[in-house]
Coordinates of C-alpha atoms in Angstrom, one line a residue:
Chain K
M830 CA 16.5 -20.1 -29.0
N831 CA 18.2 -18.8 -32.2
E832 CA 15.0 -17.6 -33.8
A833 CA 15.1 -13.9 -34.5
I834 CA 12.9 -11.7 -32.4
S835 CA 10.7 -9.0 -33.8
I836 CA 9.6 -6.3 -31.6
E837 CA 7.2 -4.3 -33.8
P838 CA 4.6 -7.0 -34.2
V839 CA 4.4 -7.4 -30.4
K840 CA 3.8 -3.6 -30.1
T841 CA 1.1 -3.7 -32.8
C842 CA -0.6 -6.6 -31.1
L843 CA -0.5 -4.9 -27.7
L844 CA -1.9 -1.6 -29.1
A845 CA -4.7 -3.5 -30.8
L846 CA -5.5 -5.4 -27.6
Q847 CA -5.8 -2.1 -25.7
D848 CA -8.2 -0.8 -28.3
T849 CA -10.4 -3.9 -28.3
I850 CA -10.7 -4.0 -24.5
C851 CA -11.5 -0.3 -24.2
R852 CA -14.2 -0.6 -26.9
A853 CA -15.8 -3.6 -25.2
L854 CA -15.8 -2.0 -21.7
A855 CA -17.0 1.4 -23.1
D856 CA -19.9 -0.4 -24.8
L857 CA -21.3 -1.3 -21.4
E858 CA -21.1 2.2 -20.1
T859 CA -23.6 5.0 -20.5
H860 CA -22.3 7.4 -17.8
A861 CA -18.6 7.7 -18.5
R862 CA -16.0 7.5 -21.2
F863 CA -12.3 6.7 -21.3
R864 CA -9.9 9.6 -20.9
E865 CA -6.6 9.1 -22.8
D866 CA -3.2 10.4 -21.7
A867 CA -0.1 9.9 -23.8
W868 CA 3.0 10.3 -21.7
T869 CA 6.8 10.1 -22.2
R870 CA 9.3 8.9 -19.7
E871 CA 12.3 11.1 -19.0
L872 CA 14.6 8.0 -19.0
G873 CA 13.2 6.6 -22.3
G874 CA 9.9 5.5 -23.8
G875 CA 6.4 6.3 -22.7
G876 CA 2.9 5.1 -22.9
L877 CA -0.8 5.6 -23.5
S878 CA -3.1 5.4 -20.5
R879 CA -6.8 5.1 -20.8
V880 CA -8.9 5.5 -17.6
L881 CA -12.6 5.6 -17.1
E882 CA -14.0 6.7 -13.7
Q883 CA -17.4 6.9 -12.0
G884 CA -19.2 4.9 -14.7
A885 CA -22.6 3.2 -14.1
V886 CA -21.0 -0.2 -14.4
F887 CA -17.4 0.5 -13.7
E888 CA -16.4 2.6 -10.8
K889 CA -12.9 2.7 -12.3
A890 CA -11.3 0.9 -15.3
G891 CA -7.8 1.4 -16.5
V892 CA -6.4 0.0 -19.8
N893 CA -2.8 1.1 -20.2
F894 CA -0.1 0.5 -22.8
S895 CA 3.5 1.3 -22.1
H896 CA 6.8 0.8 -23.8
V897 CA 9.8 1.9 -21.7
H898 CA 13.5 1.4 -22.1
G899 CA 16.5 2.1 -19.9
D900 CA 20.2 1.6 -19.2
R901 CA 19.8 -0.8 -16.4
L902 CA 17.1 -3.4 -15.6
P903 CA 15.6 -2.4 -12.2
P904 CA 16.1 -4.8 -9.3
S905 CA 12.4 -6.0 -9.3
A906 CA 12.9 -7.3 -12.8
S907 CA 16.2 -9.1 -12.2
V908 CA 15.6 -10.5 -8.7
N909 CA 15.1 -14.0 -10.1
R910 CA 17.7 -13.7 -12.8
P911 CA 20.8 -12.0 -11.2
E912 CA 22.8 -12.7 -14.4
L913 CA 20.8 -10.0 -16.1
A914 CA 21.5 -7.2 -13.6
G915 CA 23.0 -4.2 -15.3
R916 CA 21.8 -5.0 -18.8
S917 CA 19.9 -2.4 -20.7
F918 CA 16.3 -3.3 -21.3
Q919 CA 13.1 -2.5 -23.0
A920 CA 9.7 -3.5 -21.7
M921 CA 6.3 -3.2 -23.3
G922 CA 2.9 -4.3 -22.1
V923 CA -0.7 -3.8 -21.6
S924 CA -2.2 -3.7 -18.1
V925 CA -5.9 -3.7 -17.3
V926 CA -7.6 -3.3 -14.0
V927 CA -11.4 -3.1 -13.7
H928 CA -13.1 -2.1 -10.4
P929 CA -16.9 -2.4 -11.0
D930 CA -19.4 -0.5 -9.1
N931 CA -21.7 -3.4 -8.2
P932 CA -20.2 -5.4 -5.3
F933 CA -21.4 -8.6 -7.0
V934 CA -19.2 -8.0 -10.0
P935 CA -15.7 -9.1 -9.3
T936 CA -12.6 -7.0 -10.0
S937 CA -10.5 -8.3 -12.8
H938 CA -6.9 -7.8 -13.9
L939 CA -5.0 -8.6 -17.1
N940 CA -1.4 -8.1 -17.9
V941 CA 0.7 -9.1 -20.9
R942 CA 4.2 -8.0 -21.3
F943 CA 7.4 -8.5 -23.3
F944 CA 11.0 -7.8 -22.1
V945 CA 14.3 -7.7 -23.9
A946 CA 17.5 -7.3 -21.9
E947 CA 20.7 -6.5 -23.9
K948 CA 24.4 -6.0 -23.4
P949 CA 27.1 -5.3 -25.9
G950 CA 28.7 -8.4 -27.3
A951 CA 26.0 -10.8 -26.1
A952 CA 22.8 -12.1 -27.6
P953 CA 19.6 -10.3 -26.4
V954 CA 17.7 -12.1 -23.7
W955 CA 13.9 -11.9 -24.1
W956 CA 10.9 -13.2 -22.4
F957 CA 7.1 -12.8 -22.2
G958 CA 5.0 -12.7 -19.1
G959 CA 1.4 -12.0 -18.1
G960 CA -1.8 -13.5 -17.1
F961 CA -5.3 -12.7 -15.8
D962 CA -6.9 -13.1 -12.4
L963 CA -10.3 -12.4 -10.8
T964 CA -11.0 -10.9 -7.4
P965 CA -14.6 -11.3 -6.2
C966 CA -15.8 -9.8 -2.9
Y967 CA -18.9 -12.0 -3.1
G968 CA -18.1 -15.4 -4.5
F969 CA -20.1 -17.4 -7.1
A970 CA -18.9 -20.8 -8.1
E971 CA -20.5 -20.4 -11.5
D972 CA -18.4 -17.3 -12.2
A973 CA -15.2 -19.0 -10.9
R974 CA -15.8 -22.0 -13.1
H975 CA -16.5 -19.9 -16.2
W976 CA -13.3 -17.8 -15.6
H977 CA -11.1 -20.8 -15.2
R978 CA -12.7 -22.7 -18.2
V979 CA -11.8 -19.7 -20.4
A980 CA -8.3 -19.6 -18.8
H981 CA -8.0 -23.3 -19.7
S982 CA -9.0 -22.6 -23.3
A983 CA -6.4 -19.9 -23.6
C984 CA -3.7 -22.5 -22.8
R985 CA -5.1 -25.6 -24.6
E986 CA -3.2 -25.3 -27.9
F987 CA 0.1 -24.9 -26.0
G988 CA 0.1 -28.2 -24.1
A989 CA -1.9 -30.0 -21.5
D990 CA 0.5 -29.0 -18.7
V991 CA 0.3 -25.3 -19.4
Y992 CA -3.0 -24.4 -17.7
P993 CA -2.2 -26.4 -14.5
K994 CA 1.2 -24.9 -14.3
F995 CA 0.2 -21.2 -14.8
K996 CA -2.9 -21.6 -12.7
Q997 CA -0.8 -22.8 -9.8
W998 CA 1.7 -20.0 -10.4
C999 CA -1.1 -17.5 -10.3
D1000 CA -2.3 -18.9 -6.9
E1001 CA 1.2 -18.6 -5.6
Y1002 CA 1.9 -15.2 -7.0
F1003 CA -1.4 -13.4 -5.9
F1004 CA -1.0 -14.4 -2.3
I1005 CA -1.1 -11.9 0.5
R1006 CA 1.6 -13.4 2.8
H1007 CA 0.9 -11.3 5.8
R1008 CA -2.8 -12.2 5.7
G1009 CA -2.2 -15.8 4.7
E1010 CA -4.9 -15.3 2.1
A1011 CA -5.2 -15.4 -1.7
R1012 CA -6.0 -12.0 -3.3
G1013 CA -8.8 -13.7 -5.3
I1014 CA -9.7 -16.9 -7.2
G1015 CA -6.7 -16.7 -9.5
G1016 CA -6.5 -17.5 -13.2
L1017 CA -3.2 -17.6 -15.0
F1018 CA 0.2 -16.1 -14.3
F1019 CA 3.5 -16.7 -16.2
D1020 CA 6.8 -15.0 -16.4
D1021 CA 10.3 -15.5 -18.0
L1022 CA 8.6 -17.4 -20.9
N1023 CA 11.0 -18.1 -23.7
E1024 CA 11.4 -21.9 -23.8
W1025 CA 9.0 -22.3 -26.8
G1026 CA 10.9 -19.9 -29.0
F1027 CA 9.8 -16.4 -29.9
S1028 CA 6.9 -17.1 -32.3
R1029 CA 5.1 -19.6 -30.1
C1030 CA 5.7 -17.5 -26.9
F1031 CA 4.3 -14.5 -28.7
E1032 CA 1.3 -16.5 -29.8
F1033 CA 0.7 -17.6 -26.2
M1034 CA 0.8 -14.0 -25.0
R1035 CA -1.7 -13.1 -27.6
S1036 CA -4.0 -16.0 -26.7
V1037 CA -4.0 -14.9 -23.0
G1038 CA -4.8 -11.3 -24.0
D1039 CA -7.6 -12.4 -26.4
H1040 CA -9.2 -14.6 -23.8
Y1041 CA -9.6 -11.9 -21.2
L1042 CA -12.8 -10.4 -22.5
P1043 CA -14.6 -13.8 -23.1
A1044 CA -13.6 -14.7 -19.5
Y1045 CA -14.8 -11.4 -17.9
L1046 CA -17.7 -10.0 -19.9
P1047 CA -20.2 -12.8 -19.3
I1048 CA -19.6 -12.4 -15.5
V1049 CA -20.2 -8.6 -15.7
A1050 CA -23.4 -9.1 -17.7
R1051 CA -24.7 -11.7 -15.2
R1052 CA -24.1 -9.6 -12.1
K1053 CA -24.1 -5.9 -13.0
D1054 CA -27.8 -5.3 -12.3
A1055 CA -28.0 -7.3 -9.1
P1056 CA -29.6 -5.3 -6.3
Y1057 CA -27.3 -4.4 -3.5
T1058 CA -27.3 -2.5 -0.2
G1059 CA -24.9 -0.3 1.8
R1060 CA -23.8 -3.5 3.6
H1061 CA -22.6 -5.0 0.3
K1062 CA -20.8 -1.8 -0.7
D1063 CA -19.1 -1.5 2.7
F1064 CA -17.8 -5.1 2.3
Q1065 CA -16.6 -4.3 -1.2
Q1066 CA -14.7 -1.3 -0.1
Y1067 CA -13.2 -3.2 2.9
R1068 CA -12.1 -6.1 0.6
R1069 CA -10.5 -3.6 -1.8
G1070 CA -8.1 -2.8 1.1
R1071 CA -6.7 -6.3 0.5
Y1072 CA -6.1 -5.4 -3.1
V1073 CA -4.2 -2.3 -2.1
E1074 CA -2.1 -4.2 0.4
F1075 CA -1.1 -6.8 -2.3
N1076 CA -0.3 -4.3 -5.0
L1077 CA 1.8 -1.9 -2.8
V1078 CA 3.6 -4.5 -0.7
Y1079 CA 4.1 -7.4 -3.1
D1080 CA 3.2 -6.8 -6.8
R1081 CA 6.3 -7.0 -9.0
G1082 CA 4.8 -5.0 -11.8
T1083 CA 3.9 -2.1 -9.4
L1084 CA 7.3 -2.1 -7.8
F1085 CA 9.0 -2.4 -11.3
G1086 CA 7.0 0.6 -12.4
L1087 CA 7.8 2.8 -9.4
Q1088 CA 11.5 1.8 -9.4
S1089 CA 12.0 2.3 -13.1
G1090 CA 10.6 5.8 -13.0
G1091 CA 7.4 5.0 -14.8
R1092 CA 4.4 7.3 -14.8
V1093 CA 3.0 7.1 -11.2
E1094 CA -0.6 7.8 -12.2
S1095 CA -0.6 5.1 -14.8
I1096 CA 1.0 2.5 -12.4
L1097 CA -1.3 3.3 -9.6
M1098 CA -4.4 3.3 -11.7
S1099 CA -4.7 -0.3 -10.4
L1100 CA -5.7 1.0 -7.0
P1101 CA -9.4 1.0 -6.2
P1102 CA -11.4 4.3 -6.2
R1103 CA -12.8 4.0 -2.7
V1104 CA -11.4 1.8 0.0
Q1105 CA -12.0 1.2 3.7
W1106 CA -9.8 -0.3 6.4
Q1107 CA -11.7 -1.5 9.5
Y1108 CA -9.8 -2.7 12.5
N1109 CA -10.0 -6.4 13.2
R1110 CA -13.2 -6.9 11.2
K1111 CA -14.7 -10.4 11.6
E1112 CA -17.5 -11.7 9.4
E1113 CA -20.6 -13.2 10.8
P1114 CA -20.2 -17.0 10.6
G1115 CA -22.3 -18.4 7.8
S1116 CA -22.8 -15.0 6.1
D1117 CA -22.1 -14.4 2.4
E1118 CA -19.2 -12.3 3.6
A1119 CA -17.7 -15.2 5.6
R1120 CA -18.2 -17.6 2.6
L1121 CA -15.7 -15.5 0.5
A1122 CA -12.6 -16.5 2.6
A1123 CA -13.9 -20.0 3.5
E1124 CA -14.9 -21.1 -0.1
F1125 CA -13.1 -18.9 -2.6
L1126 CA -9.8 -17.6 -1.2
T1127 CA -8.2 -21.0 -0.8
P1128 CA -6.8 -22.3 -4.1
R1129 CA -8.9 -25.2 -5.6
D1130 CA -9.5 -26.9 -8.9
W1131 CA -12.3 -24.8 -10.5
L1132 CA -12.4 -27.2 -13.6
E1133 CA -13.8 -30.1 -11.6
Q1134 CA -17.3 -31.3 -12.2
R1135 CA -20.0 -29.4 -10.5
G1136 CA -20.8 -30.9 -7.1
A1137 CA -24.4 -31.8 -6.2
S1138 CA -24.6 -29.0 -3.6
E1139 CA -23.2 -26.2 -5.7
N1140 CA -25.2 -23.3 -7.2
Chain M
M462 CA 28.8 2.3 26.1
N463 CA 29.5 0.2 29.2
E464 CA 26.5 1.4 31.2
A465 CA 24.2 -1.5 32.0
I466 CA 20.9 -1.5 30.3
S467 CA 17.7 -2.1 32.1
I468 CA 14.7 -3.2 30.0
E469 CA 11.8 -3.2 32.6
P470 CA 11.8 0.6 33.2
V471 CA 11.5 1.1 29.4
K472 CA 8.5 -1.2 29.3
T473 CA 6.9 0.5 32.3
C474 CA 7.4 3.9 30.7
L475 CA 6.0 2.7 27.4
L476 CA 2.9 1.3 29.0
A477 CA 2.3 4.5 31.0
L478 CA 2.6 6.5 27.8
Q479 CA 0.0 4.3 26.1
D480 CA -2.4 4.9 29.0
T481 CA -1.8 8.7 29.1
I482 CA -2.4 9.1 25.3
C483 CA -5.5 6.9 25.3
R484 CA -7.0 8.9 28.2
A485 CA -6.3 12.2 26.6
L486 CA -7.8 11.2 23.2
A487 CA -10.8 9.5 24.8
D488 CA -11.5 12.7 26.8
L489 CA -12.2 14.5 23.5
E490 CA -14.7 11.8 22.4
T491 CA -18.4 11.4 23.1
H492 CA -19.3 8.9 20.5
A493 CA -16.7 6.1 20.7
R494 CA -14.4 4.3 23.1
F495 CA -11.1 2.5 22.7
R496 CA -11.4 -1.3 22.2
E497 CA -8.5 -3.2 23.7
D498 CA -7.0 -6.4 22.4
A499 CA -4.2 -8.3 24.0
W500 CA -2.4 -10.5 21.6
T501 CA 0.5 -13.0 21.7
R502 CA 2.9 -13.7 18.9
E503 CA 3.6 -17.3 18.0
L504 CA 7.3 -16.6 17.6
G505 CA 7.6 -14.8 21.0
G506 CA 6.1 -11.8 22.7
G507 CA 2.9 -9.9 22.1
G508 CA 1.2 -6.7 22.6
L509 CA -1.8 -4.6 23.7
S510 CA -3.7 -2.8 20.9
R511 CA -6.2 0.0 21.6
V512 CA -8.2 1.2 18.7
L513 CA -11.1 3.7 18.6
E514 CA -13.2 3.9 15.4
Q515 CA -16.0 6.2 14.1
G516 CA -15.7 8.8 16.9
A517 CA -17.1 12.3 16.6
V518 CA -13.6 13.8 16.6
F519 CA -11.4 10.8 15.6
E520 CA -12.5 8.7 12.6
K521 CA -9.8 6.2 13.8
A522 CA -7.2 6.3 16.5
G523 CA -4.8 3.5 17.3
V524 CA -2.5 3.4 20.3
N525 CA -0.5 0.2 20.4
F526 CA 2.1 -1.2 22.7
S527 CA 4.1 -4.3 21.6
H528 CA 7.0 -6.2 22.9
V529 CA 8.3 -8.9 20.6
H530 CA 11.3 -11.1 20.5
G531 CA 12.8 -13.6 18.1
D532 CA 15.7 -15.7 17.0
R533 CA 16.8 -13.5 14.1
L534 CA 16.5 -9.8 13.5
P535 CA 14.3 -9.3 10.4
P536 CA 16.0 -7.8 7.3
S537 CA 14.1 -4.4 7.6
A538 CA 15.7 -3.9 11.0
S539 CA 19.3 -4.8 10.0
V540 CA 19.4 -3.2 6.5
N541 CA 21.6 -0.3 7.8
R542 CA 23.6 -2.5 10.2
P543 CA 24.5 -5.7 8.4
E544 CA 26.8 -6.7 11.3
L545 CA 23.6 -7.4 13.3
A546 CA 22.0 -9.8 10.8
G547 CA 21.3 -13.1 12.5
R548 CA 21.3 -11.9 16.0
S549 CA 18.4 -12.6 18.3
F550 CA 16.4 -9.5 19.3
Q551 CA 13.7 -8.0 21.3
A552 CA 11.8 -4.9 20.3
M553 CA 9.3 -2.9 22.3
G554 CA 7.5 0.3 21.4
V555 CA 4.4 2.4 21.3
S556 CA 2.9 3.4 18.0
V557 CA 0.1 6.0 17.7
V558 CA -1.8 7.0 14.6
V559 CA -4.7 9.4 14.7
H560 CA -7.0 10.0 11.7
P561 CA -9.4 12.7 12.6
D562 CA -12.9 13.1 11.1
N563 CA -12.6 16.8 10.4
P564 CA -10.5 17.4 7.3
F565 CA -9.0 20.5 8.9
V566 CA -7.5 18.5 11.7
P567 CA -4.2 16.9 10.6
T568 CA -3.4 13.2 11.0
S569 CA -0.6 12.6 13.6
H570 CA 1.8 9.8 14.2
L571 CA 4.1 9.0 17.2
N572 CA 6.4 6.1 17.6
V573 CA 8.9 5.4 20.3
R574 CA 10.9 2.1 20.4
F575 CA 13.7 0.2 22.0
F576 CA 15.7 -2.6 20.4
V577 CA 18.2 -5.1 21.9
A578 CA 20.1 -7.5 19.6
E579 CA 22.1 -10.2 21.2
K580 CA 24.4 -13.1 20.4
P581 CA 26.2 -15.5 22.6
G582 CA 29.6 -14.4 23.7
A583 CA 29.1 -10.7 22.6
A584 CA 27.8 -7.7 24.4
P585 CA 24.2 -6.9 23.6
V586 CA 23.7 -4.1 21.1
W587 CA 20.8 -1.7 21.9
W588 CA 19.3 1.4 20.5
F589 CA 16.3 3.7 20.7
G590 CA 14.3 5.1 17.9
G591 CA 11.1 7.1 17.3
G592 CA 9.7 10.5 16.6
F593 CA 6.5 12.2 15.7
D594 CA 5.2 13.8 12.5
L595 CA 2.1 15.6 11.3
T596 CA 0.2 15.1 8.1
P597 CA -2.3 17.9 7.3
C598 CA -4.6 17.8 4.2
Y599 CA -5.3 21.5 4.6
G600 CA -2.2 23.4 5.8
F601 CA -2.1 26.1 8.5
A602 CA 1.2 27.8 9.2
E603 CA 0.1 28.4 12.7
D604 CA -0.3 24.7 13.4
A605 CA 3.0 23.8 11.7
R606 CA 4.8 26.3 13.8
H607 CA 3.3 25.1 17.0
W608 CA 4.0 21.4 16.1
H609 CA 7.7 22.2 15.4
R610 CA 8.1 24.5 18.4
V611 CA 7.0 21.6 20.7
A612 CA 9.3 19.2 18.8
H613 CA 12.1 21.7 19.4
S614 CA 11.2 21.7 23.1
A615 CA 11.4 17.9 23.3
C616 CA 15.0 18.1 22.1
R617 CA 16.3 21.2 23.9
E618 CA 17.9 19.6 26.9
F619 CA 19.8 17.2 24.7
G620 CA 21.8 19.7 22.7
A621 CA 21.3 22.4 20.2
D622 CA 22.1 20.1 17.3
V623 CA 19.4 17.6 18.2
Y624 CA 16.3 19.2 16.8
P625 CA 17.8 20.3 13.5
K626 CA 19.3 16.8 13.0
F627 CA 16.2 14.8 13.8
K628 CA 13.9 17.3 12.0
Q629 CA 15.9 16.8 8.9
W630 CA 16.0 13.0 9.3
C631 CA 12.1 13.2 9.6
D632 CA 11.9 15.2 6.3
E633 CA 14.1 12.6 4.6
Y634 CA 12.4 9.6 6.1
F635 CA 8.7 10.5 5.4
F636 CA 9.3 11.2 1.8
I637 CA 7.2 9.5 -0.9
R638 CA 9.9 8.9 -3.5
H639 CA 7.6 7.9 -6.4
R640 CA 5.6 11.1 -5.8
G641 CA 8.6 13.3 -5.1
E642 CA 6.5 14.7 -2.2
A643 CA 6.8 14.8 1.6
R644 CA 4.1 12.8 3.5
G645 CA 3.4 15.8 5.7
I646 CA 5.1 18.7 7.5
G647 CA 7.5 16.4 9.4
G648 CA 8.6 16.7 13.0
L649 CA 11.2 14.4 14.5
F650 CA 12.7 11.1 13.5
F651 CA 15.6 9.2 15.0
D652 CA 16.9 5.7 15.0
D653 CA 20.0 3.7 16.1
L654 CA 20.4 6.1 19.0
N655 CA 22.8 4.9 21.6
E656 CA 25.7 7.3 21.5
W657 CA 24.6 9.2 24.6
G658 CA 24.6 6.1 26.8
F659 CA 21.5 4.2 28.0
S660 CA 20.1 6.6 30.6
R661 CA 20.3 9.7 28.5
C662 CA 18.9 7.9 25.4
F663 CA 16.1 6.5 27.4
E664 CA 15.4 10.1 28.7
F665 CA 15.3 11.4 25.2
M666 CA 12.8 8.7 24.1
R667 CA 10.6 9.6 27.1
S668 CA 10.8 13.3 26.2
V669 CA 9.7 12.6 22.6
G670 CA 6.8 10.5 23.9
D671 CA 5.8 13.1 26.5
H672 CA 5.8 16.0 24.0
Y673 CA 3.4 14.3 21.6
L674 CA 0.2 15.4 23.3
P675 CA 1.2 19.0 23.9
A676 CA 2.2 19.2 20.2
Y677 CA -1.1 17.7 18.9
L678 CA -4.0 18.5 21.3
P679 CA -4.0 22.3 20.8
I680 CA -4.2 21.7 17.0
V681 CA -7.1 19.3 17.5
A682 CA -8.9 21.8 19.8
R683 CA -8.4 24.6 17.3
R684 CA -9.8 22.8 14.2
K685 CA -12.1 20.1 15.3
D686 CA -15.3 22.1 15.0
A687 CA -14.4 23.9 11.8
P688 CA -17.3 23.6 9.3
Y689 CA -16.5 21.6 6.2
T690 CA -18.2 20.3 3.1
G691 CA -18.1 17.2 0.9
R692 CA -15.3 18.8 -1.1
H693 CA -13.1 18.9 1.9
K694 CA -13.9 15.4 2.9
D695 CA -13.1 14.1 -0.6
F696 CA -9.8 15.9 -0.6
Q697 CA -9.0 14.4 2.9
Q698 CA -9.8 10.9 1.6
Y699 CA -7.7 11.5 -1.5
R700 CA -4.8 12.7 0.5
R701 CA -5.0 9.7 2.8
G702 CA -4.1 7.6 -0.3
R703 CA -0.7 9.1 0.0
Y704 CA -0.5 8.0 3.6
V705 CA -1.3 4.4 2.5
E706 CA 1.3 4.6 -0.3
F707 CA 4.0 5.6 2.1
N708 CA 3.2 3.1 4.8
L709 CA 2.9 0.1 2.5
V710 CA 5.7 0.9 0.1
Y711 CA 8.4 2.5 2.4
D712 CA 7.7 2.5 6.1
R713 CA 10.3 0.5 7.9
G714 CA 8.1 -0.1 11.0
T715 CA 5.3 -1.5 8.9
L716 CA 7.6 -3.8 6.9
F717 CA 9.4 -4.8 10.1
G718 CA 6.0 -5.8 11.6
L719 CA 4.8 -7.7 8.6
Q720 CA 8.2 -9.5 8.1
S721 CA 8.6 -10.4 11.8
G722 CA 5.2 -12.0 12.0
G723 CA 3.6 -9.3 14.1
R724 CA -0.2 -9.0 14.5
V725 CA -1.4 -7.7 11.1
E726 CA -4.4 -5.9 12.5
S727 CA -2.2 -4.0 14.9
I728 CA 0.4 -3.1 12.4
L729 CA -2.1 -2.0 9.8
M730 CA -4.2 0.1 12.3
S731 CA -2.1 2.9 10.8
L732 CA -4.1 2.8 7.6
P733 CA -6.8 5.4 7.3
P734 CA -10.5 4.3 7.6
R735 CA -11.8 5.6 4.3
V736 CA -9.5 6.4 1.3
Q737 CA -9.9 7.4 -2.3
W738 CA -7.7 7.1 -5.3
Q739 CA -8.6 9.4 -8.2
Y740 CA -6.7 9.1 -11.4
N741 CA -4.5 12.0 -12.3
R742 CA -6.2 14.5 -10.0
K743 CA -5.0 18.1 -10.4
E744 CA -5.8 20.8 -7.9
E745 CA -7.2 24.1 -9.1
P746 CA -4.4 26.7 -9.1
G747 CA -4.6 29.0 -6.1
S748 CA -7.1 26.7 -4.2
D749 CA -6.7 25.6 -0.6
E750 CA -6.0 22.1 -2.0
A751 CA -3.2 23.4 -4.2
R752 CA -1.6 25.3 -1.3
L753 CA -0.9 22.1 0.5
A754 CA 1.7 20.8 -1.9
A755 CA 3.0 24.2 -2.8
E756 CA 3.5 25.6 0.8
F757 CA 3.5 22.6 3.2
L758 CA 4.9 19.5 1.5
T759 CA 8.4 21.0 0.8
P760 CA 10.6 20.9 3.8
R761 CA 11.2 24.3 5.4
D762 CA 12.2 25.8 8.7
W763 CA 9.0 26.1 10.8
L764 CA 10.8 27.8 13.7
E765 CA 11.6 30.9 11.7
Q766 CA 9.9 34.2 12.7
R767 CA 6.4 34.7 11.3
G768 CA 6.5 36.4 7.9
A769 CA 4.4 39.5 7.3
S770 CA 2.1 37.8 4.9
E771 CA 1.4 34.6 7.0
N772 CA -1.8 33.8 8.9

């Protein structure tokens, strides 16, 4: 762990990732463009938010970069590492949340981040975190398999145990405890990563970021023109309620942002544009809506060979 | 504090309050009726939820009774009173949340509750809590004054300091810290109330419950048939996003319910039926929408004499 860390290349890489993702999403749009807002944080640092709303393909897409620093690591960032409480910190990352218009196109999320926590007279402690995960409201095994195959590719060079470990962490992290239900079909999640040394950890973060578009774009292309009705749109808006519940009650990144005095509009760009809560809604047994929870929201191995009965 | 406590009369009073409120709200409805669900909690206790959806006047109204007990008081209930951590408890209460259809009718909330925390060999510790508060999306000084005058009446018999104290507590409690903005125009909030002895505290809880309808119904009657457009409905759904943010990030009752294994559908009946998040929305200066934050979401004394320029 004595390898020197180098912050600027991480920042350059994150800003390039933001550009690449915005360009790729904008290329699919005819109706809307990304708005860009640069902001500074009173307590130190700032960011560059890019948000597209009411597009033909994307009802909302946010691609945010931020680099903040402060005197004291907020509680949400030190909860698992009490020895770091009170250190000064800097945190930089890119967060992407895409809420498509078509209910058959899943919502996707990517985050990659780098933290350094320092105190006088001690070596800086640094770590990387991130991952990507997919939240369908109508499930397709073909899409889930593609998503996880690309997630597996992102990890392959870093060891055979990496995908299974970070896939499981993702299933555990994106779990809505009060519902007893996964937020989606998972993907990758990692945090506190420094055991491989700085260069290799940085390479891994880059690999996760670079695999997001190849994981997501083919699914968007396959589903974005599928015909749908008001029933499908209602179910999409209802399912987005679960997304809000997870992000506001459990998500560490959201709570870190709100606690650390981040820019509220950038943090909450993850929330879906239109949402419904319906009291005690039950899906018709056997319906496409019922299949979501039954077949997709229970963690499973999406890399297994295709079963005879699958689509 | 040696006065004996008596739990059954509190329960009877709460169930009667639930009935009275449901009847009064249902009387205003032609399109929809309350659905009732009785539920039991695996860890002890249960409740009776009544929810009305898609009414002509009320887009959603929930009037819930619950009485739960457990081996250990959840953290959200003992955060201010660490000496009670680990005690067994029972908690009963009525919660009301009304989300009207017409954007000119404010959302209202009532909660009254009674807690008993016990441990072997020690006297039981009990307290009452509750209050009511109003959340307009278009503000009317006339409504705010009426609401607070009735809140004042609910407290009058219990001492001149009671309304100002619980009004201020309400302003402090229903505050969305990350927005730096009040949830609404307040009302009353109290907790940990036992200093007056059991009978008088119980009387106060009853008085708060009994003043909710006289506070709310005249406002509903005055605004429910006001003409509105899509612009007003959009702003209503956008403002409801703030309601969701408060309830899921800060509300002690919601977190208590989710942590204590309450019935999720009953706890989250407070969430509005249709909600929008719009990125970085700014209101047109001088518009009715801009007046909400400027004139209504900063705590003020609503009992003062009417100013010359007010409506």
